[in-house]
Amino acid sequence: MRFGKSLTKAQYGPWKQHYLDYNKLKSLLREDDPDKPWVDEDEQRFVDELVNVQLEKVNSFQTATYKSLIERTSQCESKLEKLVGKDEASKDKESELSSSLKELDSIREEINRLERFSRINYTGALKAAKKHDRRRGANYKVRPLLQVRLASMPFTSEDYSPLLYRLSAMYAFIRQQLDGNQERAMSNGETHQRMIKYTSYKFFVHPENLLELKTSILRHLPVLVYTPTSTKAVDAVQKDPTITSLYFDNKNFSLYTGKVEKGSGAASLRLRWYGQLRDRPELALEKKTLAEGDDSEEIRFNIKAKYVLPFLKGEYKMEKQTAKLRQKHGANSEEVQNLEKTVDEIQDFVKTDNLEPILRASYTRTAFQIPGDNKVRISLDTNMAFIREDCLDVDRPVRDPDQWHRTDIDDAGMEYPYSGIRKGEISKFPYALLEIKVREGSSRRHSEWIDDIMSSHLVCEAPRFSKFVHGVASLFEDHINTLPFWMSLLETDIRKDPEQAFEEEQEKKNKRAEDELAIGSFIGSFGKSPLNGGGSQMSKKQSIGQNGKFPASKMLSPVQKPKESEDGSEAQNLGVSSRLKQFFPAFSSSKYAQSKRNKVQLPPGVKKPEYWIKDVGTVKVEPKVWLANQRTFIKWCHIAILLSTLSVSLYNSAGLHSNVARGLAVVYTIIAIFAGAWGYGLYISRSRMIRRRSGEDLDNILGPTIVCLGLSVALCLNFGFKVS
């Protein structure tokens, strides 16, 4: 289906006027009149319409709609806060809870519409730019400019996680109130608490930052290499393994579309192996299904290369492996039943969706993990390349249709950079991919250094990145009508100045604090409601914040009873609920905590110290600091001596009748005295500041400015008097 028809089909009626006008952009390209010369005015008209009109229209609508959703969410929170404490049997309360539930459903549906709105318009802009460069690209290229512009627009990178978390908290409260079944919620929470879950974070890494990033990680985790059979510590000569993932899809790319749109139930299938296929490694066939939220369910089994093609054709059902399990564990054992069920499910999946190999992703993986400790797992994938494996072109297939993989690559043992592959069949990823997995319940000691890495200038956040999605988007752009948002990052320089990265992280933290305050004030206001004190736990993984950088922590017990405040009144909302503490263990948004942060009351007889403890006692300063101050003083002395020498020589050579020369000599002498006095005063002042470890600025441009102006005026007067 052409993209114009896909865009029309995907439009939501009430928002129709806010979508990208793709037909207008096509008309500006004058596809019906290709012989007419394309001049600068035509180019300016097209670029202005695309960048300044269409994209601004889309971005403005997305921003306004998102703000409206936030306001509606806040209003719903305020409405629910008023219901706390009312009689549970009240009909009015039940009616208001039902209406709030409908409002939450409406907000949730609009969030989904807004995300689809952003994605289809993002794809449309890139499609229009590609069409332009293909037809008018001999002298004009607009796609690089568009990629930079898209990367800076909020609608391509908006994170809905904070808003979704607020909705989740309200959903839990409403359903508990309507169902009145707290015991079931508690039991569910305990069950999920025993399950091992990970929070995953993905980042792009520029090649220039790879070594610094590796050394930063090595301070905390050793290097591991994952082999097909086991995980062993890497030795001095062992190389990082090359991993190949062969992904499946059909001619309509339905698996890709489901993956991009993040719909619940979307599935993907891949065949994975380590090293070269000619070395006969063990292969793993894996099916991953997206569950609600960011969770996923994965089933897999190992298979030999000679059985892959018969299995895909439905001629082989892993009978040999099943027979071995029956002999080892028994005919009706759980292992046998699980394998048979997995084989049938994957084989039905291949047959129902007409799946075939579409592309392979090859990369070198460096893994970091403490042996026997899976709290933190880090992988760094480099030399990443995506290669076509399809048979979409019947006349010129990339892969032999009678084979399940490209024999030209595997038989020859090709390695990166795959120079023997034709252009257009390979896409090399320009960055490395860093993935950090933190297990729920990990200590704060782990999360501190991880936070430092994730907020540093060494990485660029790439949430929801998928090798399968990126490979299809980069190699089959003409066959798909939806593109992932991170494609615009590939045309920009992701390197950041350390100071700039720090400022951006501070802004994100401030935004997260605002989101947390909104969530905390809502949850904390429930008091002893089931949401706050009923013992219910979150049953699934959440990723919160603008950049998702909140390592999960251990499930906490219900909120404890508030203590008495100093004035005798109860400090309401002392602790945030266990749900909020799960993600923000070091922050409380209660009124008590806010008052303590705003004003610190010291005990009687204790006064605020005048000096920090670090400033008391022997001052230890590095010698280079003192030497730098001394060098500056010597430079000022050097200037003073040069000027005084000039003034004395000028005065002695002037004679009794040259009043102008003698006057200028006096001026130079005054400047020399000022330079010497300024240098000495600056030396004493800075020495005092170093001893006190003062935070004041050490620079002072007043003295150099006076000396330069004085010399300039004296030289100008000297020249003027000489000419006259």
XYZ file of C-alpha atoms in Angstrom, residues 81 84-85 165 168-170 172-174 176-177 182 185-186 519-538 556-562 570-582 588-590:
58
model
C -8.825 12.657 46.493
C -11.119 9.235 50.373
C -12.863 8.752 53.695
C 2.224 5.806 35.965
C -1.864 3.240 36.816
C -2.078 4.468 40.415
C -5.611 5.769 39.900
C -5.492 0.502 41.057
C -7.325 2.654 43.596
C -10.614 2.689 41.670
C -9.861 -1.859 44.636
C -12.653 0.420 45.795
C -7.982 -6.357 48.904
C -4.550 -7.769 45.431
C -2.215 -8.610 48.307
C 2.034 11.352 41.931
C 3.059 11.462 45.574
C 0.492 14.071 46.551
C -2.256 11.961 44.966
C -1.199 8.629 46.475
C -0.294 10.101 49.851
C -3.706 11.712 50.214
C -5.393 8.305 50.361
C -4.160 7.833 53.944
C -5.285 4.371 54.982
C -6.953 3.527 51.735
C -6.279 0.135 50.143
C -3.929 1.816 47.678
C -1.773 3.214 50.449
C -1.994 0.895 53.382
C -3.696 -2.202 52.084
C -0.507 -4.053 51.351
C -1.026 -4.223 47.603
C 2.147 -4.300 45.573
C 2.856 -3.382 41.996
C 8.580 -2.076 50.496
C 6.182 -2.784 53.287
C 3.007 -0.738 53.717
C 3.368 2.813 54.938
C 4.113 3.065 58.654
C 2.072 5.118 61.069
C 3.045 8.815 60.943
C 0.170 14.493 63.333
C 2.474 14.789 60.344
C 0.069 13.773 57.608
C 1.298 11.777 54.632
C 4.715 11.183 56.223
C 5.594 8.431 53.806
C 4.683 7.936 50.214
C 3.035 4.628 49.473
C 5.032 1.498 48.792
C 4.376 1.880 45.082
C 6.032 5.270 44.954
C 8.894 4.296 47.272
C 9.539 1.397 44.961
C 9.172 11.988 49.927
C 6.559 14.358 48.604
C 4.630 14.653 51.871
